[in-house]
Tab-separated table of C-alpha atoms and ligand atoms in Angstrom:
chain	number	residue	atom	x	y	z
A	1	MET	CA	-191.369	26.290	-175.326
A	2	ALA	CA	-188.939	24.337	-173.250
A	3	ARG	CA	-185.494	25.754	-172.586
A	4	LEU	CA	-185.375	27.853	-175.772
A	5	ALA	CA	-183.085	30.413	-174.153
A	6	VAL	CA	-180.889	27.890	-172.321
A	7	THR	CA	-177.305	27.188	-173.378
A	8	GLU	CA	-175.415	24.136	-172.135
A	9	THR	CA	-171.621	24.143	-172.142
A	10	PHE	CA	-170.009	20.741	-172.583
A	11	PHE	CA	-166.433	19.895	-173.636
A	12	GLY	CA	-165.956	23.680	-173.790
A	13	ILE	CA	-168.607	23.916	-176.522
A	14	GLN	CA	-171.987	25.644	-176.356
A	15	PHE	CA	-175.080	23.590	-177.173
A	16	PRO	CA	-178.741	24.665	-177.405
A	17	GLY	CA	-180.436	23.689	-174.157
A	18	HIS	CA	-183.690	23.110	-176.027
A	19	LEU	CA	-182.157	19.965	-177.532
A	20	HIS	CA	-179.547	18.974	-174.966
A	21	THR	CA	-179.018	18.729	-171.219
A	22	GLN	CA	-175.809	17.965	-169.374
A	23	ASP	CA	-177.264	14.494	-168.817
A	24	SER	CA	-178.087	13.883	-172.491
A	25	LEU	CA	-174.622	15.085	-173.564
A	26	GLN	CA	-172.912	12.980	-170.920
A	27	ALA	CA	-175.007	9.945	-171.899
A	28	ALA	CA	-173.816	10.319	-175.509
A	29	THR	CA	-170.170	10.174	-174.451
A	30	ASN	CA	-170.881	6.904	-172.609
A	31	PHE	CA	-173.085	5.465	-175.339
A	32	PRO	CA	-172.836	1.647	-175.517
A	33	PHE	CA	-172.141	1.316	-179.254
A	34	ARG	CA	-172.439	-2.028	-180.980
A	35	PRO	CA	-170.146	-3.075	-183.864
A	36	SER	CA	-173.229	-3.213	-186.113
A	37	ASP	CA	-174.130	0.472	-185.474
A	38	VAL	CA	-173.840	3.024	-188.261
A	39	LEU	CA	-173.078	6.522	-186.975
A	40	LEU	CA	-173.522	9.554	-189.222
A	41	VAL	CA	-171.324	12.422	-188.026
A	42	THR	CA	-171.628	16.003	-189.229
A	43	TYR	CA	-171.012	19.559	-188.194
A	44	PRO	CA	-174.413	21.361	-188.411
A	45	LYS	CA	-175.660	22.375	-191.846
A	46	SER	CA	-173.351	20.008	-193.711
A	47	GLY	CA	-176.102	17.966	-195.370
A	48	THR	CA	-177.011	15.752	-192.404
A	49	THR	CA	-180.667	15.454	-193.396
A	50	TRP	CA	-179.761	14.579	-196.973
A	51	MET	CA	-177.400	11.802	-195.849
A	52	GLN	CA	-179.990	10.593	-193.307
A	53	GLU	CA	-182.453	10.228	-196.180
A	54	ILE	CA	-179.929	8.365	-198.357
A	55	LEU	CA	-179.047	5.993	-195.509
A	56	THR	CA	-182.746	5.419	-194.860
A	57	PHE	CA	-183.194	4.296	-198.470
A	58	ILE	CA	-180.092	2.098	-198.365
A	59	HIS	CA	-181.411	0.545	-195.169
A	60	SER	CA	-184.892	-0.032	-196.637
A	61	GLU	CA	-183.401	-1.290	-199.958
A	62	GLY	CA	-185.253	1.409	-201.849
A	63	ASP	CA	-188.625	1.096	-200.114
A	64	PRO	CA	-189.943	4.676	-199.648
A	65	GLU	CA	-192.255	3.730	-196.758
A	66	PRO	CA	-189.940	4.621	-193.797
A	67	ALA	CA	-188.887	7.930	-195.357
A	68	LYS	CA	-192.499	8.912	-196.018
A	69	THR	CA	-193.981	7.846	-192.691
A	70	THR	CA	-191.342	8.350	-189.987
A	71	PRO	CA	-189.566	11.616	-189.123
A	72	ASN	CA	-185.824	11.551	-189.758
A	73	TRP	CA	-185.035	12.090	-186.066
A	74	ALA	CA	-186.774	8.778	-185.294
A	75	ARG	CA	-185.130	6.917	-188.184
A	76	LEU	CA	-181.579	8.053	-187.316
A	77	PRO	CA	-181.853	9.347	-183.740
A	78	TRP	CA	-179.351	11.828	-182.364
A	79	LEU	CA	-177.048	10.407	-179.713
A	80	GLU	CA	-176.845	13.646	-177.772
A	81	HIS	CA	-180.461	14.799	-177.942
A	82	LEU	CA	-182.864	14.889	-175.041
A	83	TYR	CA	-185.298	13.103	-177.312
A	84	ASN	CA	-183.357	10.088	-178.506
A	85	GLY	CA	-186.121	7.574	-177.814
A	86	THR	CA	-185.572	3.934	-177.054
A	87	LEU	CA	-182.289	3.218	-178.771
A	88	ALA	CA	-181.677	0.059	-176.783
A	89	GLU	CA	-184.808	-1.483	-178.318
A	90	THR	CA	-184.020	-0.494	-181.914
A	91	PRO	CA	-183.224	-3.570	-184.027
A	92	GLU	CA	-179.732	-3.900	-185.521
A	93	PRO	CA	-178.205	-2.369	-187.489
A	94	ARG	CA	-179.026	0.884	-185.701
A	95	LEU	CA	-178.617	4.100	-187.688
A	96	LEU	CA	-177.519	6.998	-185.469
A	97	THR	CA	-176.598	10.660	-185.903
A	98	THR	CA	-174.345	13.064	-184.022
A	99	HIS	CA	-172.888	16.565	-184.234
A	100	LEU	CA	-170.457	15.860	-181.378
A	101	PRO	CA	-166.710	16.388	-181.815
A	102	TYR	CA	-164.448	13.337	-181.947
A	103	PRO	CA	-162.882	13.741	-178.463
A	104	ALA	CA	-166.352	13.505	-176.876
A	105	LEU	CA	-166.994	10.080	-178.464
A	106	ALA	CA	-163.497	8.637	-178.856
A	107	GLU	CA	-163.658	6.370	-175.814
A	108	ALA	CA	-167.141	5.033	-176.538
A	109	LEU	CA	-166.277	4.395	-180.203
A	110	ALA	CA	-163.039	2.595	-179.359
A	111	LYS	CA	-164.962	-0.026	-177.393
A	112	ALA	CA	-167.131	-1.281	-180.270
A	113	LYS	CA	-165.779	0.257	-183.489
A	114	PRO	CA	-169.127	0.925	-185.193
A	115	LYS	CA	-169.142	2.148	-188.800
A	116	VAL	CA	-168.771	5.937	-188.929
A	117	ILE	CA	-169.772	8.066	-191.907
A	118	TYR	CA	-168.343	11.581	-191.759
A	119	LEU	CA	-170.007	14.122	-194.040
A	120	ALA	CA	-168.337	17.519	-194.543
A	121	ARG	CA	-169.342	20.567	-196.579
A	122	ASN	CA	-167.516	23.652	-197.831
A	123	PRO	CA	-167.353	25.673	-194.596
A	124	LYS	CA	-168.305	28.893	-196.359
A	125	ASP	CA	-171.589	27.282	-197.411
A	126	VAL	CA	-171.966	25.817	-193.910
A	127	ALA	CA	-171.652	29.321	-192.463
A	128	VAL	CA	-174.268	30.680	-194.891
A	129	SER	CA	-176.716	27.868	-194.197
A	130	TYR	CA	-176.099	28.139	-190.442
A	131	TYR	CA	-176.633	31.909	-190.473
A	132	HIS	CA	-180.022	31.544	-192.167
A	133	PHE	CA	-180.996	28.679	-189.879
A	134	CYS	CA	-180.173	30.752	-186.767
A	135	GLN	CA	-182.656	33.339	-187.975
A	136	MET	CA	-185.535	30.854	-188.012
A	137	ALA	CA	-184.499	28.592	-185.101
A	138	ASN	CA	-185.593	30.134	-181.810
A	139	PHE	CA	-183.266	27.868	-179.830
A	140	PHE	CA	-180.167	29.638	-181.193
A	141	PRO	CA	-178.953	33.085	-180.138
A	142	ASP	CA	-179.574	35.964	-182.544
A	143	PRO	CA	-176.810	35.562	-185.185
A	144	GLY	CA	-176.387	39.340	-185.646
A	145	SER	CA	-175.188	40.495	-189.061
A	146	PHE	CA	-173.755	37.960	-191.515
A	147	GLU	CA	-170.252	39.345	-190.994
A	148	GLU	CA	-170.606	39.130	-187.196
A	149	PHE	CA	-171.833	35.562	-187.481
A	150	VAL	CA	-168.948	34.541	-189.753
A	151	GLN	CA	-166.472	36.002	-187.264
A	152	LYS	CA	-168.051	33.877	-184.489
A	153	PHE	CA	-167.914	30.873	-186.838
A	154	LEU	CA	-164.185	31.492	-187.447
A	155	ASP	CA	-163.592	31.971	-183.702
A	156	GLY	CA	-165.438	28.717	-182.967
A	157	THR	CA	-167.843	30.443	-180.572
A	158	VAL	CA	-171.064	29.490	-182.376
A	159	HIS	CA	-173.190	26.681	-180.950
A	160	TYR	CA	-171.652	23.242	-181.617
A	161	GLY	CA	-168.196	24.831	-181.557
A	162	SER	CA	-165.461	25.227	-184.121
A	163	TRP	CA	-166.024	23.785	-187.589
A	164	PHE	CA	-162.221	23.511	-187.933
A	165	GLU	CA	-161.818	21.503	-184.720
A	166	HIS	CA	-164.727	19.273	-185.731
A	167	VAL	CA	-163.231	18.394	-189.110
A	168	LYS	CA	-159.682	18.045	-187.783
A	169	GLY	CA	-160.831	15.832	-184.923
A	170	TRP	CA	-162.785	13.469	-187.163
A	171	LEU	CA	-159.934	13.363	-189.722
A	172	SER	CA	-157.472	12.492	-186.964
A	173	CYS	CA	-159.173	9.192	-186.114
A	174	GLN	CA	-158.850	7.666	-189.587
A	175	GLU	CA	-156.352	5.021	-188.440
A	176	GLU	CA	-158.108	3.792	-185.328
A	177	SER	CA	-161.745	4.086	-186.474
A	178	ASN	CA	-163.911	2.368	-189.029
A	179	ILE	CA	-164.663	5.664	-190.763
A	180	SER	CA	-165.522	6.712	-194.310
A	181	TYR	CA	-165.506	10.337	-195.515
A	182	PHE	CA	-167.986	12.021	-197.831
A	183	THR	CA	-168.719	15.584	-198.828
A	184	TYR	CA	-171.933	17.427	-199.584
A	185	GLU	CA	-170.398	18.455	-202.891
A	186	GLU	CA	-169.697	14.813	-203.862
A	187	LEU	CA	-173.356	14.009	-203.209
A	188	HIS	CA	-174.220	16.755	-205.687
A	189	GLN	CA	-171.645	15.720	-208.285
A	190	ASP	CA	-172.034	11.953	-208.194
A	191	LEU	CA	-174.938	10.745	-206.080
A	192	GLU	CA	-174.900	7.284	-207.623
A	193	GLY	CA	-171.151	6.889	-207.013
A	194	CYS	CA	-171.641	7.969	-203.380
A	195	VAL	CA	-174.439	5.424	-202.911
A	196	GLU	CA	-172.159	2.709	-204.313
A	197	ARG	CA	-169.346	3.779	-201.994
A	198	LEU	CA	-171.723	3.882	-199.004
A	199	CYS	CA	-173.064	0.417	-199.813
A	200	ALA	CA	-169.529	-0.972	-200.179
A	201	PHE	CA	-168.576	0.530	-196.809
A	202	LEU	CA	-171.728	-0.836	-195.167
A	203	GLY	CA	-171.354	-4.248	-196.808
A	204	ILE	CA	-174.641	-4.004	-198.691
A	205	SER	CA	-175.103	-4.983	-202.332
A	206	VAL	CA	-176.537	-2.241	-204.550
A	207	LYS	CA	-179.743	-3.224	-206.263
A	208	PRO	CA	-180.686	-1.254	-209.437
A	209	GLU	CA	-183.949	-0.052	-207.826
A	210	LEU	CA	-181.994	1.531	-204.941
A	211	ALA	CA	-180.128	3.989	-207.171
A	212	GLU	CA	-183.398	4.956	-208.835
A	213	ALA	CA	-185.197	5.395	-205.492
A	214	VAL	CA	-182.396	7.569	-204.098
A	215	ARG	CA	-182.354	9.711	-207.243
A	216	THR	CA	-186.110	10.254	-207.033
A	217	HIS	CA	-186.793	10.552	-203.319
A	218	CYS	CA	-183.556	12.122	-202.044
A	219	SER	CA	-183.554	15.026	-204.496
A	220	PHE	CA	-183.828	18.481	-202.958
A	221	ALA	CA	-187.220	19.012	-204.644
A	222	SER	CA	-188.617	15.781	-203.266
A	223	MET	CA	-187.232	16.238	-199.757
A	224	ARG	CA	-188.500	19.807	-199.641
A	225	GLU	CA	-192.038	18.392	-199.974
A	226	ASN	CA	-191.529	15.549	-197.487
A	227	ALA	CA	-192.958	16.570	-194.104
A	228	MET	CA	-190.855	13.845	-192.458
A	229	VAL	CA	-187.701	15.866	-193.185
A	230	ASN	CA	-188.630	19.442	-194.115
A	231	THR	CA	-189.212	20.419	-190.438
A	232	THR	CA	-192.830	21.473	-191.000
A	233	LEU	CA	-193.767	19.048	-188.174
A	234	ILE	CA	-191.885	21.276	-185.724
A	235	PRO	CA	-193.986	23.976	-183.981
A	236	LYS	CA	-193.470	27.505	-185.306
A	237	GLU	CA	-192.475	28.722	-181.829
A	238	ILE	CA	-189.356	26.587	-182.285
A	239	LEU	CA	-188.682	26.896	-186.025
A	240	ASP	CA	-190.349	29.983	-187.433
A	241	PRO	CA	-191.268	29.440	-191.126
A	242	SER	CA	-191.901	33.172	-191.563
A	243	LYS	CA	-188.152	33.709	-191.041
A	244	GLY	CA	-186.807	31.086	-193.414
A	245	GLN	CA	-186.960	27.520	-194.662
A	246	PHE	CA	-184.954	24.560	-193.424
A	247	MET	CA	-184.760	23.218	-196.984
A	248	ARG	CA	-183.477	26.604	-198.117
A	249	LYS	CA	-181.509	26.379	-201.412
A	250	GLY	CA	-179.675	23.084	-201.367
A	251	ILE	CA	-176.831	24.172	-203.622
A	252	ALA	CA	-173.037	24.286	-203.495
A	253	GLY	CA	-171.370	27.690	-203.733
A	254	ASP	CA	-174.131	29.933	-202.366
A	255	TRP	CA	-171.397	31.581	-200.260
A	256	LYS	CA	-170.493	33.633	-203.326
A	257	ASN	CA	-173.803	35.481	-202.888
A	258	HIS	CA	-173.032	36.330	-199.262
A	259	PHE	CA	-169.300	36.919	-198.726
A	260	SER	CA	-167.582	40.245	-199.447
A	261	ALA	CA	-164.050	39.891	-200.872
A	262	PRO	CA	-162.352	40.896	-197.565
A	263	LEU	CA	-164.504	38.478	-195.554
A	264	SER	CA	-163.736	35.691	-198.021
A	265	ASP	CA	-159.991	36.428	-197.724
A	266	ARG	CA	-160.177	36.387	-193.921
A	267	PHE	CA	-161.980	33.047	-194.089
A	268	ASN	CA	-159.412	31.577	-196.491
A	269	THR	CA	-156.534	32.655	-194.259
A	270	LYS	CA	-158.094	30.881	-191.274
A	271	PHE	CA	-158.909	27.810	-193.406
A	272	GLN	CA	-155.271	27.600	-194.509
A	273	GLU	CA	-153.939	28.177	-190.968
A	274	GLU	CA	-156.176	25.503	-189.505
A	275	LEU	CA	-156.210	22.794	-192.150
A	276	GLY	CA	-153.101	23.457	-194.225
A	277	SER	CA	-152.628	20.772	-196.876
A	278	GLN	CA	-155.411	18.678	-195.308
A	279	GLY	CA	-157.883	21.223	-196.679
A	280	GLN	CA	-157.022	20.233	-200.258
A	281	ARG	CA	-158.399	16.727	-199.905
A	282	PHE	CA	-161.940	18.135	-199.992
A	283	ARG	CA	-161.449	19.990	-203.291
A	284	TRP	CA	-163.723	22.835	-202.206
A	285	ALA	CA	-163.927	25.991	-204.276
A	286	MET	CA	-162.770	28.566	-201.698
A	287	ASP	CA	-162.202	31.436	-204.188
B	301	PPS	S1	-178.878	20.298	-189.599
B	301	PPS	O1	-179.781	21.321	-188.996
B	301	PPS	O2	-177.521	20.412	-189.073
B	301	PPS	O3	-179.389	18.937	-189.468
B	301	PPS	O4	-178.840	20.702	-191.143
B	301	PPS	P1	-178.267	19.792	-192.316
B	301	PPS	O5	-179.288	18.801	-192.711
B	301	PPS	O6	-176.919	19.295	-191.957
B	301	PPS	O7	-178.045	20.834	-193.480
B	301	PPS	C1	-179.104	21.539	-194.079
B	301	PPS	C2	-178.616	21.959	-195.455
B	301	PPS	O8	-178.648	20.813	-196.339
B	301	PPS	C3	-179.465	21.140	-197.460
B	301	PPS	N1	-180.130	19.932	-197.995
B	301	PPS	C4	-179.958	19.498	-199.254
B	301	PPS	N2	-179.189	19.962	-200.263
B	301	PPS	C5	-179.264	19.284	-201.446
B	301	PPS	N3	-180.056	18.217	-201.670
B	301	PPS	C6	-180.832	17.716	-200.684
B	301	PPS	N4	-181.608	16.666	-200.934
B	301	PPS	C7	-180.806	18.361	-199.409
B	301	PPS	N5	-181.427	18.165	-198.229
B	301	PPS	C8	-181.002	19.125	-197.371
B	301	PPS	C9	-180.456	22.151	-196.903
B	301	PPS	O9	-181.127	22.842	-197.910
B	301	PPS	C10	-179.507	23.026	-196.071
B	301	PPS	O10	-178.627	23.786	-196.893
B	301	PPS	P2	-178.929	25.285	-197.391
B	301	PPS	O11	-177.647	25.751	-198.018
B	301	PPS	O12	-179.291	26.097	-196.187
B	301	PPS	O13	-180.043	25.168	-198.382
């Protein structure tokens, strides 16, 4: 399969060459945003697919048809992917997705000020989810042992770069951007409240049937069965289902089943060094 072993380095960050070229990454930084665009931004494994599904339902006003018939990467295409289709022809408002760090998009965003939704997740759970995903995704390097992978995650040398830099960069643009912040854990705790907050941010009125549709169709159990999001459409040479599942556990706090006490302490020290008091705004259980 194409470029599975290729790594592209861009903005000092490594990206899987199977999904990105220098040209596709460069094109993302020059993307001609429109004010009506809605851009979902995440670090990998932060609940991107879940939020894509929720935004799909908000966009369709609760109609399940798009979510059940169109793959998520076509509904909310990735800015930086090789395969981002015909974005120029997509009717407004366009829903878009990116894993890129803020500095890579700052200039393009400043020109049009689209709506940005930043979704973050407890980084310990991100590391766990990412580690398992690297085992099944043949376009990532072998993650090694869990402890080795976590060290690379803390050093920011995994693909897509440092989680800490990603979060800090996207927090830093609060003043100049039209950005709203959500967490994976908030989606778990109060899905309805998050949908209301999303609709308020997007300027959409919440109809009663929307909340019901999101509850039903965006649950982990439902999405796990939906071939448009559960990655079963992707050839096994790329994502190997014998080595794991994309829709793996879908819970908050799975890190407790993976981290030794010393590794957890090392992680917390780095978290504190990097984010300081900013880390508290997310109310993540780090101990
Ligand atoms: S990716 O590859 O970056 O796009 O992955 P991403 O979608 O960001 O993250 C995948 C994790 O999100 C979980 N997930 C969900 N959790 C709860 N509810 C729903 N509906 C849901 N959909 C996806 C998915 O299971 C991955 O987390 P882990 O911890 O590995 O299960």
